[in-house]
Coordinates of C-alpha atoms in Angstrom, one line a residue:
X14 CA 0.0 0.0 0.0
X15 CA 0.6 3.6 -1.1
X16 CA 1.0 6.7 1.7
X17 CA 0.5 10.0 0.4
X18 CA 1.6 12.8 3.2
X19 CA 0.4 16.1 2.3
X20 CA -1.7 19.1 4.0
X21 CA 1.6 20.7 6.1
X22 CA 4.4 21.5 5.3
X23 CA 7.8 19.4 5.0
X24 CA 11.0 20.3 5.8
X25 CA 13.4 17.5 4.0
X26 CA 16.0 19.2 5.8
X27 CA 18.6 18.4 2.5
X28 CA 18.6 22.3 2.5
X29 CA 17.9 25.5 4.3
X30 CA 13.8 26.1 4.1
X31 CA 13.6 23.4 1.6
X32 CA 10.4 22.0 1.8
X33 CA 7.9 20.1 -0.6
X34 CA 3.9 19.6 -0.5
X35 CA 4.0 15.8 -0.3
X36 CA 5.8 12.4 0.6
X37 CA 5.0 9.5 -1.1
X38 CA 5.4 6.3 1.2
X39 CA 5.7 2.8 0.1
X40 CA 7.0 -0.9 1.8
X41 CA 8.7 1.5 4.9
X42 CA 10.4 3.6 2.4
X43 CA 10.3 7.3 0.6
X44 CA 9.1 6.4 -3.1
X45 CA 8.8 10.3 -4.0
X46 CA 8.4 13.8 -2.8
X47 CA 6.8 16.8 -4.6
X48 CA 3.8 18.2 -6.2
X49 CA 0.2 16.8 -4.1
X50 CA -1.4 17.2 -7.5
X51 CA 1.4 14.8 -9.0
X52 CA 1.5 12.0 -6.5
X53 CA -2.0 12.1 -5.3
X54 CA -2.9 9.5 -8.6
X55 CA -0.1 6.9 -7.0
X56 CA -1.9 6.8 -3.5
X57 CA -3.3 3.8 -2.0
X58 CA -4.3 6.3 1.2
X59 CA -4.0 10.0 1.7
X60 CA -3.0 11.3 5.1
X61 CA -4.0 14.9 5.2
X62 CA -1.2 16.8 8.2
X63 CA -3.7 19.0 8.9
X64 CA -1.3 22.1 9.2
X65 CA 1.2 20.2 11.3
X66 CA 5.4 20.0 10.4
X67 CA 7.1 17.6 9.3
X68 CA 10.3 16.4 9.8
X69 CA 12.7 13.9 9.4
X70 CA 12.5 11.4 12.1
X71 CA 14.6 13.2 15.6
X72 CA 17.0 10.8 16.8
X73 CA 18.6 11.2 20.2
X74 CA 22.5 10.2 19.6
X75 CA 23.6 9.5 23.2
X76 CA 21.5 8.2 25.6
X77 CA 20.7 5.6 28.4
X78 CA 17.7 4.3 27.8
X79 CA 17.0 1.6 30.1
X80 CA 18.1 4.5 32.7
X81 CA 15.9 6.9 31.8
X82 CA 13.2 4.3 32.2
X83 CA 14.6 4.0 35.7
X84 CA 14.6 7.9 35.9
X85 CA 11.1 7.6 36.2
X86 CA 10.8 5.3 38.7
X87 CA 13.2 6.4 41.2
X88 CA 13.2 9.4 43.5
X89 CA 14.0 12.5 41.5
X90 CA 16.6 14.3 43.5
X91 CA 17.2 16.9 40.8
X92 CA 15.0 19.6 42.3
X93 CA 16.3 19.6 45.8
X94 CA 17.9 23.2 46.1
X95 CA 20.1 22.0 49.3
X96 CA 21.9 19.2 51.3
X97 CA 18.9 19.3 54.1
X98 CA 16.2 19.3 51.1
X99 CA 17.6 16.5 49.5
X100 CA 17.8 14.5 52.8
X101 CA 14.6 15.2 53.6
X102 CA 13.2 14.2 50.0
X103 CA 15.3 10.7 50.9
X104 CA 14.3 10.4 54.2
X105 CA 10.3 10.4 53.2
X106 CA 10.7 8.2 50.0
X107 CA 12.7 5.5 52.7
X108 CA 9.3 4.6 54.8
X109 CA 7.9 2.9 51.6
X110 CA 10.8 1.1 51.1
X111 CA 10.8 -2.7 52.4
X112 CA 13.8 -3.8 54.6
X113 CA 15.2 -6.0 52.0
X114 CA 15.5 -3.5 49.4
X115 CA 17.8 -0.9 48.1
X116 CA 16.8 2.8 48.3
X117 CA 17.9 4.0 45.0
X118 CA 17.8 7.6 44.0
X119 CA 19.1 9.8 41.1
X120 CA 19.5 13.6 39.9
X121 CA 21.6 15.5 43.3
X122 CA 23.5 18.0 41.9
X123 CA 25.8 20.0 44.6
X124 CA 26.2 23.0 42.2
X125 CA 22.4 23.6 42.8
X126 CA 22.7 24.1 46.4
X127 CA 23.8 27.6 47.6
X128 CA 26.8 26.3 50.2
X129 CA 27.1 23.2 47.9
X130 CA 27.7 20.8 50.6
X131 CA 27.0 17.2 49.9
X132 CA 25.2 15.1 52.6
X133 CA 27.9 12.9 54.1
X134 CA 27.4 9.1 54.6
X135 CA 26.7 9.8 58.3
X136 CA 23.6 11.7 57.8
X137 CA 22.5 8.8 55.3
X138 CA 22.8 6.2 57.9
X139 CA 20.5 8.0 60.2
X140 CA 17.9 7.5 57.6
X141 CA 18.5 4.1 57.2
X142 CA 20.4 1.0 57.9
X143 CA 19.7 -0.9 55.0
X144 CA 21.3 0.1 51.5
X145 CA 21.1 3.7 50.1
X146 CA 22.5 4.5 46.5
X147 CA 22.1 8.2 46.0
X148 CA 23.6 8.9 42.0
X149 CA 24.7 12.6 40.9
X150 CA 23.2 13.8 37.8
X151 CA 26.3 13.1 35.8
X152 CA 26.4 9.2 36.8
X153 CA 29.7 9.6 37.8
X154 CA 29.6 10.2 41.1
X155 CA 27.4 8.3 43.9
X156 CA 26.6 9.1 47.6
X157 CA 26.0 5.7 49.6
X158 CA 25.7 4.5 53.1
X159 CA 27.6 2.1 54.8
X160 CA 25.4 -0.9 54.3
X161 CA 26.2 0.1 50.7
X162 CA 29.7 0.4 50.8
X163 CA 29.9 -2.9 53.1
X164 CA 28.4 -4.2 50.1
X165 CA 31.0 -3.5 48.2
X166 CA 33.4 -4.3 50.2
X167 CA 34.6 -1.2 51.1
X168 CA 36.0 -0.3 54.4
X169 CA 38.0 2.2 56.1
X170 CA 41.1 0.6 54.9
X171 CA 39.8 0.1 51.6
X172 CA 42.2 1.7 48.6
X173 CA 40.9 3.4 45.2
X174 CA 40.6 1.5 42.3
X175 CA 42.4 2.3 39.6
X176 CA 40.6 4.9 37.6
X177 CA 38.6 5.9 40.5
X178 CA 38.3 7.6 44.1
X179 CA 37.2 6.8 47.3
X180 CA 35.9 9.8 48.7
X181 CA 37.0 10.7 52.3
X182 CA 36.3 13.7 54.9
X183 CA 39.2 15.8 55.9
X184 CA 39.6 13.5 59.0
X185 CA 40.5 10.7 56.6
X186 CA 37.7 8.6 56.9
X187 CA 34.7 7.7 54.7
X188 CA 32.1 10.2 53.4
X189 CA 30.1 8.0 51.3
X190 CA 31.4 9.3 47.8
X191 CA 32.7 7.1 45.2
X192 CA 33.8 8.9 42.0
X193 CA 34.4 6.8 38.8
X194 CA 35.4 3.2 38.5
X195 CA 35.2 3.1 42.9
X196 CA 31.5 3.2 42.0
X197 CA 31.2 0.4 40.5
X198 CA 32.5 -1.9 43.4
X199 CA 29.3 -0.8 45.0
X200 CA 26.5 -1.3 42.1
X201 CA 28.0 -4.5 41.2
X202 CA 26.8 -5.9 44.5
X203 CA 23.4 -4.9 43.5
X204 CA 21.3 -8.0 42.8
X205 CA 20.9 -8.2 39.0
X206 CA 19.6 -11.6 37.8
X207 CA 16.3 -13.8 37.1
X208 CA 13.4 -13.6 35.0
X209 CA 12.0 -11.1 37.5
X210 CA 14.7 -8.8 37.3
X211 CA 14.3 -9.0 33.3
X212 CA 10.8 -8.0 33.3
X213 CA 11.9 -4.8 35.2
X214 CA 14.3 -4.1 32.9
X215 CA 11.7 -4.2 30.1
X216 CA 9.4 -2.3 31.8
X217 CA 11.7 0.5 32.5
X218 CA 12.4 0.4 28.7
X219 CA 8.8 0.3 28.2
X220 CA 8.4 3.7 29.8
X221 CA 11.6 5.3 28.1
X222 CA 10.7 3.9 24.5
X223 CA 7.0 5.1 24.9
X224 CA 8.2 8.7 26.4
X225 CA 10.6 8.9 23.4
X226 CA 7.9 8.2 20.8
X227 CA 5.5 11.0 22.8
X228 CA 8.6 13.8 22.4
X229 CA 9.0 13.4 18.2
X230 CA 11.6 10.5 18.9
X231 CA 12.3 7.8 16.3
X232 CA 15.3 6.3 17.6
X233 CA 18.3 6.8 19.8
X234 CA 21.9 5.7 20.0
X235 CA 21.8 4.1 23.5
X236 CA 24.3 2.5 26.0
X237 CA 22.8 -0.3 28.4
X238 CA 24.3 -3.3 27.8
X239 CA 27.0 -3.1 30.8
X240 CA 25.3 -2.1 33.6
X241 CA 22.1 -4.5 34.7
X242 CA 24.4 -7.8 35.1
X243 CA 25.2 -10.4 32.6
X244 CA 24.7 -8.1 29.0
X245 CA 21.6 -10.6 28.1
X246 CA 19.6 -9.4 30.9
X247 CA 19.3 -5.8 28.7
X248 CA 19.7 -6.9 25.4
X249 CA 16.2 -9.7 26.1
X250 CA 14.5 -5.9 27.5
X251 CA 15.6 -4.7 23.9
X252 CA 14.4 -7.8 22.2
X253 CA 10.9 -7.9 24.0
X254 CA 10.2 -4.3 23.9
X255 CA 11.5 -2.9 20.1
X256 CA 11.8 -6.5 18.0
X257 CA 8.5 -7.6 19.3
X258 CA 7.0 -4.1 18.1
X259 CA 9.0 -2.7 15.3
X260 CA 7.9 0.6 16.6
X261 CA 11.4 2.2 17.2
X262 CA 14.9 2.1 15.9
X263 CA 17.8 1.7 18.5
X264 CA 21.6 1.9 18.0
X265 CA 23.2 -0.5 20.5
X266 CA 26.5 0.7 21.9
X267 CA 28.4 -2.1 23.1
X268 CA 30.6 -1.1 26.5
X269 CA 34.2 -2.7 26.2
X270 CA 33.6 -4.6 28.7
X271 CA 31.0 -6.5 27.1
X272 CA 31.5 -6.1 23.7
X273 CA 34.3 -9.1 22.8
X274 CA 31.4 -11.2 24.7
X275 CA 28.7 -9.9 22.7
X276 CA 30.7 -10.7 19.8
X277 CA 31.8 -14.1 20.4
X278 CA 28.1 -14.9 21.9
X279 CA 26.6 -14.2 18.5
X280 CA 23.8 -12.9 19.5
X281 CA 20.8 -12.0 16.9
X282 CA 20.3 -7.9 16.6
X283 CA 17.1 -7.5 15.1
X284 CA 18.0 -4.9 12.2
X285 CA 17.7 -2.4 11.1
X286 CA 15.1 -1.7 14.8
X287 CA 18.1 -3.1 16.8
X288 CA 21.6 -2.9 15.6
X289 CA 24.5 -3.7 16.7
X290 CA 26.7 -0.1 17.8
X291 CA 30.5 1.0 18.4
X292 CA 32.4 -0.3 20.9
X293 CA 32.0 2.4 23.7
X294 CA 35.0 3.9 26.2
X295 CA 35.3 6.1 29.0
X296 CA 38.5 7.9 29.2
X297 CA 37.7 10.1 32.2
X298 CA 34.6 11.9 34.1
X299 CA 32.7 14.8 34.1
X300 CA 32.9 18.1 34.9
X301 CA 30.6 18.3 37.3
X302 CA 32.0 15.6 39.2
X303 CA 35.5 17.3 39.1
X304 CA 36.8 14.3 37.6
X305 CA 37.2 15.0 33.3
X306 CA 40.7 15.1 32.7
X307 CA 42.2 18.1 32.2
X308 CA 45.9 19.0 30.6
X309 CA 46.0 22.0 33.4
X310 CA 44.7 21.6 37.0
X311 CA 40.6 22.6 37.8
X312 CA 40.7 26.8 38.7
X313 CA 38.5 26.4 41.7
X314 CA 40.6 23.2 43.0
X315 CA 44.7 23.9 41.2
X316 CA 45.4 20.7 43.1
X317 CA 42.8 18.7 41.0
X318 CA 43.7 17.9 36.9
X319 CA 40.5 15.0 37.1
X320 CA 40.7 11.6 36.2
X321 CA 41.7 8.9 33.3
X322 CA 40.0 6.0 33.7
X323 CA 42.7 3.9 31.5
X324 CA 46.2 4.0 31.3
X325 CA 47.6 4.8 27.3
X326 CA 48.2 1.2 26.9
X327 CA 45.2 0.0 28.4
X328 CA 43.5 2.6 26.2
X329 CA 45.2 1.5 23.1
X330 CA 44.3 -1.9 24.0
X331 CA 40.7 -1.3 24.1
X332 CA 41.2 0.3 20.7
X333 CA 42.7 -2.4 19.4
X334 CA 40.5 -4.6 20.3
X335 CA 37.5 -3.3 18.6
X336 CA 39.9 -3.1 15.5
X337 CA 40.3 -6.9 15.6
X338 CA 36.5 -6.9 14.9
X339 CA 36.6 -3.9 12.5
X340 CA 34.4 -2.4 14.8
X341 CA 34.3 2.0 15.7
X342 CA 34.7 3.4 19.1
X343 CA 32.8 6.2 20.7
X344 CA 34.6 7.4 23.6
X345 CA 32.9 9.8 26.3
X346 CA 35.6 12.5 26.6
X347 CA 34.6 15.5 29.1
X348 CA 38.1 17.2 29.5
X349 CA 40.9 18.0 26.8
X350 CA 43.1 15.5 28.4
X351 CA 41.3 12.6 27.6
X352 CA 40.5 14.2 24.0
X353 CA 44.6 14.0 23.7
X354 CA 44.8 10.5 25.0
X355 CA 42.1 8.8 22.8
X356 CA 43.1 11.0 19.7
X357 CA 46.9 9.4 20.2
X358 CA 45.0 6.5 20.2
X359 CA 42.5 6.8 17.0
X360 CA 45.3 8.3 14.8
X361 CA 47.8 4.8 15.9
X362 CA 45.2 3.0 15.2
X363 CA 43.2 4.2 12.4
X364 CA 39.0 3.4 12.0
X365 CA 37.9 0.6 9.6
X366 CA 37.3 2.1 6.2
X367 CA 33.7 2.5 5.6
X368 CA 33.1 3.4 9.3
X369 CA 33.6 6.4 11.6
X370 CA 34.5 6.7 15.3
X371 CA 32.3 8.8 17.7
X372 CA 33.9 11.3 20.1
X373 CA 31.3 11.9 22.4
X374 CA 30.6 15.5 25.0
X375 CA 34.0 16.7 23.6
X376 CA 33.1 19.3 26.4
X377 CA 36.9 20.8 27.1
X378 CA 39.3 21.3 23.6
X379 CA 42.0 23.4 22.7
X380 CA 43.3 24.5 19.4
X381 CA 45.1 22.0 18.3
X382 CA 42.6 19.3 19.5
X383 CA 40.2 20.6 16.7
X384 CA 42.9 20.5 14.3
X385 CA 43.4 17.0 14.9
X386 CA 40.1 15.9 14.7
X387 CA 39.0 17.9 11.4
X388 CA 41.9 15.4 10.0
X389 CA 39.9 12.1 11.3
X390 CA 36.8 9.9 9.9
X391 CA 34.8 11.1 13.3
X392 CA 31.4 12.3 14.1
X393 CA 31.3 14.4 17.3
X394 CA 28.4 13.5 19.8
X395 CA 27.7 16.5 21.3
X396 CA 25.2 17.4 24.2
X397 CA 23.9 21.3 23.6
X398 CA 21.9 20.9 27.1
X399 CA 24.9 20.3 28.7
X400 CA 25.2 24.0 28.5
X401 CA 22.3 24.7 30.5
X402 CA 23.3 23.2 33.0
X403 CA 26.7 23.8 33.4
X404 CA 26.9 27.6 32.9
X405 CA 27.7 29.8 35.0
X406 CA 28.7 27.3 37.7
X407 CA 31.8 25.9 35.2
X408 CA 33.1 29.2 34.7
X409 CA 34.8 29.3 38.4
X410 CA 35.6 25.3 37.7
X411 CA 37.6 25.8 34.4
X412 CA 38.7 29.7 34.6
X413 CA 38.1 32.0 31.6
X414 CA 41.0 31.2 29.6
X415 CA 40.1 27.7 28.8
X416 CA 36.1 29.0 27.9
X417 CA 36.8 29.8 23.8
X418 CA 36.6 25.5 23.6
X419 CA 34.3 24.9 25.6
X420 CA 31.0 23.3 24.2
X421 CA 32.4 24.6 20.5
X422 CA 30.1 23.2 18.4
X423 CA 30.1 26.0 15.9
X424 CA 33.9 25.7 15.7
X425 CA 33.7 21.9 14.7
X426 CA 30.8 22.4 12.4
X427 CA 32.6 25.3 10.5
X428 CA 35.6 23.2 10.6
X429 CA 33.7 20.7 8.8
X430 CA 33.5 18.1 11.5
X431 CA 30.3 16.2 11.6
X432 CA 28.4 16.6 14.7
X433 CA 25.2 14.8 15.9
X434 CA 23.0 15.8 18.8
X435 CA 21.5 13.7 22.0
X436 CA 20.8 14.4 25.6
X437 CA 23.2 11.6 27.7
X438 CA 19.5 11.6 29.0
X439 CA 18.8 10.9 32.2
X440 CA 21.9 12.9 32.4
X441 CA 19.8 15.9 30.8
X442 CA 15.9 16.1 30.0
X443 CA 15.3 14.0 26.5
X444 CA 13.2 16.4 25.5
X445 CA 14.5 16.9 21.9
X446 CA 13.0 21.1 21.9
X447 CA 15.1 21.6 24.6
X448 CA 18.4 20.3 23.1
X449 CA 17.1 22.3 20.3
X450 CA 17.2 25.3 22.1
X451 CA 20.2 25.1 24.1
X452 CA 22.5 24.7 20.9
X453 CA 20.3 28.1 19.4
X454 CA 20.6 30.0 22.9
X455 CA 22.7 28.5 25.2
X456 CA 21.2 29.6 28.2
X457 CA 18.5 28.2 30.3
X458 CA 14.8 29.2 29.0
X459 CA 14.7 31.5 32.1
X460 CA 18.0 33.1 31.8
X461 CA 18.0 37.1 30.7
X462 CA 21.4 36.9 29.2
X463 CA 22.4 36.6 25.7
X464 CA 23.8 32.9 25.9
X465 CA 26.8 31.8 27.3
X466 CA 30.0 32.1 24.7
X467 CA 27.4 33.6 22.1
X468 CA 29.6 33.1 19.1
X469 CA 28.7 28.8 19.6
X470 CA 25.5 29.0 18.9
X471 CA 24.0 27.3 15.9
X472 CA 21.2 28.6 13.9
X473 CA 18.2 26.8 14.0
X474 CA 18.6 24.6 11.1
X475 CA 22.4 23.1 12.2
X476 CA 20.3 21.9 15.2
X477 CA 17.8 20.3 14.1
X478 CA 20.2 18.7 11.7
X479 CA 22.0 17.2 14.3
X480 CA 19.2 15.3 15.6
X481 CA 18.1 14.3 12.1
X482 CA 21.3 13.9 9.5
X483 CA 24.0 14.0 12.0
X484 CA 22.9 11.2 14.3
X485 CA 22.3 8.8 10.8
X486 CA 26.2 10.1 10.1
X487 CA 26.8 8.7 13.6
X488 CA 26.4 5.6 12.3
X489 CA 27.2 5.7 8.6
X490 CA 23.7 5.6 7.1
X491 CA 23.1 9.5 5.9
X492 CA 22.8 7.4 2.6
X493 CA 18.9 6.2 3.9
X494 CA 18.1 8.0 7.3
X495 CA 17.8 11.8 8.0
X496 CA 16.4 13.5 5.4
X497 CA 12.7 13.4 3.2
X498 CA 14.0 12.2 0.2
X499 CA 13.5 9.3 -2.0
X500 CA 15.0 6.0 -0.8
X501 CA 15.4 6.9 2.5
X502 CA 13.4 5.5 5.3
X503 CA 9.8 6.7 6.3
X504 CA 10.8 8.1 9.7
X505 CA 8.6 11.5 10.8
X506 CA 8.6 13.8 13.4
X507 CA 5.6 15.9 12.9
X508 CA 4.8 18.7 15.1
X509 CA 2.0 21.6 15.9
X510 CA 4.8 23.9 15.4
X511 CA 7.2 25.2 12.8
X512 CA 10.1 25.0 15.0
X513 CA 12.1 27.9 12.1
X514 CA 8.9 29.9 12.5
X515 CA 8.7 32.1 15.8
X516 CA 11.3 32.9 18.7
X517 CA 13.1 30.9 20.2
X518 CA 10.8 30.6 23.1
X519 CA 7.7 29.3 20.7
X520 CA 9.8 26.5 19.8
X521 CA 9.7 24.8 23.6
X522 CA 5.8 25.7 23.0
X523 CA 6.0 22.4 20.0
X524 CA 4.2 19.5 21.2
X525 CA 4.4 16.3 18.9
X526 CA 1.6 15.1 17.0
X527 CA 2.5 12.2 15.1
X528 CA 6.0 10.0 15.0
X529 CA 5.8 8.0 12.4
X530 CA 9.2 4.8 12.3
X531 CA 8.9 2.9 9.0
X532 CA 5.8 4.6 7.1
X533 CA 3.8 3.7 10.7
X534 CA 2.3 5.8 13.0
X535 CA 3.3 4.7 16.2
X536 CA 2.6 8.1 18.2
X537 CA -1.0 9.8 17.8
X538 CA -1.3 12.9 20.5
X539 CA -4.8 12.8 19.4
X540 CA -5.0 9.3 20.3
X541 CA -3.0 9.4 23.5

């Protein structure tokens, strides 16, 4: 059967304000676009827009899915505006939680509070004696108990891990914080198995696949196959919720310490809804956190300079290894030293032809960082909200000389990198409008400022582009996905807004109508 889209108007997004009166759809593809009058004769069914805009389908290039389904289970500890608040907010949430459970909680964020003191360990243990798991918004950082940290075996006399810290008062003893890798001795005592524990994990991804469709989402590049046990436990949630359905395309990033597993397990993707992704790597932390590696120490802490989580030769091992499979990377990379150390890295060991490698948040560069990776077959994964959230609090962290490369997105794009755009949701809010915005103002909606480092921003059609052509460039298929054009794929994001038309303000107004993932409408606002 025949789809003819018409009665809107279409943004193929090839060019600026090119747009065309109809889209013909046939077997999940584009057949043809143009003239209503000329297509209308090839229809099998005419689907009148009704005034709305279309799109190409919005794809969120870095995200955690499964996480953001959790995101909306868990407490929210996002909005507490101090230590005492966010106590409190744990401290209610803790009576409904049985003895044999873990309290779980996500979203603190120090830099909101006005002395920005973190709760210590202490004050969690007059809560509760059972396990309490409190994660910062940059999940890379957690605040625990000490049933939690006796979990994880980790005592007074407990050292660091390599690539991570165990946080300490100034009397030397524990405060509850774990930064890095030290988390992970913690949530790897988490119980993480059974048939039960699968079912959670597919209704979490439930919730995030079905909130993604409601925001204009067609897909998403996502990383959850390292962190709920044994990598089958997330990949059956992925199997069960998008191969069953068909309703959503996904991008599986495979963490490197899963993805030789994965590989030699054989296990059937489900393409092109589920695919198989790069092999993903850390090399340090985040801003936020204090732990992104820096070449010169933090200005608000000169005895700081971060984190990297592998040594060069573990790193070039890890590199390696995905070679062997002819497999990309996509490194997270907050600070310019761990830009340096991967880049040393890529350029040794060069990217399969035919592929790219993905440099994700590139938050912190310096000149001759971006010189270095205009010369490589990359796609930077960028993060506008980041932004938001970090300014103006990063401007004491980082000092003003090092602010000219700091989120430069315009740089790389007029350098003629190719850069894609996601949330690192539940990092930041997956809303795609407010990404949008972010890159166009960067500045909270609220904010009476002209934007933070004003000569980044991006017009309105480089970011929307990002979430269209440069997340299918993330993963070497701008050839089909992206843009309204024949032979492409019948993804749509249709909206009650023109998101070009209006301030800047109107375009967090947009509400979705329709999404729309292989010539089927699997989102209807009028039908939610």
């Amino acid at each position: 059967m025949k789809q003819l889209w018409y009665g809107g108007t279409i943004y193929t997004m090839e060019q600026e304000n090119e747009i065309v009166e109809a889209v013909l759809v046939e077997k999940e593809k584009i057949l043809a676009v143009g003239l209503f009058e000329e297509l209308k004769g090839q229809a099998d069914e005419q689907i009148n827009l009704q005034g709305a805009i279309m799109y190409p389908g919005f794809v969120d290039s870095h995200l955690h899915m499964i996480f953001q389904g959790e995101k909306l289970i868990w407490l929210d500890l996002s909005k507490a505006n101090s230590a005492e608040e966010m106590l409190e907010m744990v401290k209610e949430i803790s009576q409904s939680i049985p003895e044999d459970k873990w309290l779980f909680a996500d979203g603190w964020n120090e830099n909101n509070f006005a002395d920005k003191r973190i709760p210590t360990k202490d004050e969690l243990d007059a809560i509760r004696k059972e396990p309490i798991l409190l994660k910062r918004v940059c999940h890379h950082v957690v605040l625990c108990n000490t049933a939690a940290l006796e979990a994880g075996g980790i005592s007074e006399i407990s050292e660091s891990p390599a690539g991570g810290d165990i946080g300490r008062g100034r009397d030397g003893k524990l405060n509850g914080l774990l930064y890095e890798n030290a988390a992970e001795l913690v949530t790897a005592a988490i119980p993480r198995e059974g048939e039960a524990y699968i079912d959670m994990l597919t209704s979490e991804l439930n919730l995030a696949v079905n909130q993604m469709l409601s925001l204009g989402l067609t897909g998403g590049h996502t990383e959850d196959m390292h962190y709920f046990g044994e990598f089958i436990n997330p990949f059956t949630a992925f199997r069960r919720v998008i191969g069953e359905n068909h309703h959503f395309r996904v991008n599986l990033l495979r963490h490197n310490a899963v993805f030789k597993e994965m590989i030699e397990a054989n296990v059937e993707y489900d393409e092109p809804f589920i695919e198989p992704g790069a092999m993903k790597i850390f090399t340090d932390g985040s801003l936020g956190g204090s732990t992104a590696a820096l070449s010169e120490p933090y200005a608000d802490n000169p005895e700081n300079s971060g984190l990297l989580i592998h040594s060069d030769e573990e790193l070039e091992n890890l590199v390696k290894l995905a070679r062997k499979y002819g497999a990309a990377i996509a490194v997270h990379m907050i600070g310019d030293a761990g830009a340096e150390q991967i880049l040393n890295a890529i350029e040794k060991y060069p990217v399969p032809k035919g592929k790219r490698d993905r440099l994700i948040h590139v938050s912190v560069l310096r000149e001759d960082l971006i010189s270095r990776i205009t010369k490589l077959p990359v796609v930077v994964d960028a993060q506008p909200a980041f932004v938001s959230s970090d300014f103006p609090w990063i401007i004491k962290r980082l000092g003003e000389k090092r602010l000219d490369y700091v989120y430069s997105w315009k740089t790389l794009l007029n350098s003629g990198v190719m850069c894609a755009a996601g949330t690192d949701a539940p990092i930041e809010d997956i809303n795609p409008l407010l990404t949008i915005y972010a890159a166009v103002e960067r500045k909270k909606p609220s904010e009476e400022c002209n934007g933070y480092i004003p000569e980044q921003k991006l017009t309105r059609f480089e970011a929307i582009r990002m979430y269209t052509v440069g997340s299918a460039q993330a993963i070497c298929k701008e050839h089909e996905r992206g843009l309204i054009k024949p032979g492409y794929v019948a993804d749509f994001s249709i909206f009650d807004r023109d998101l070009f038309e209006g301030s800047s303000e109107d375009i967090l107004k947009s509400k979705a109508v329709k999404t729309v993932v292989a010539g089927r409408v699997v989102f209807d606002r009028a039908k939610a």
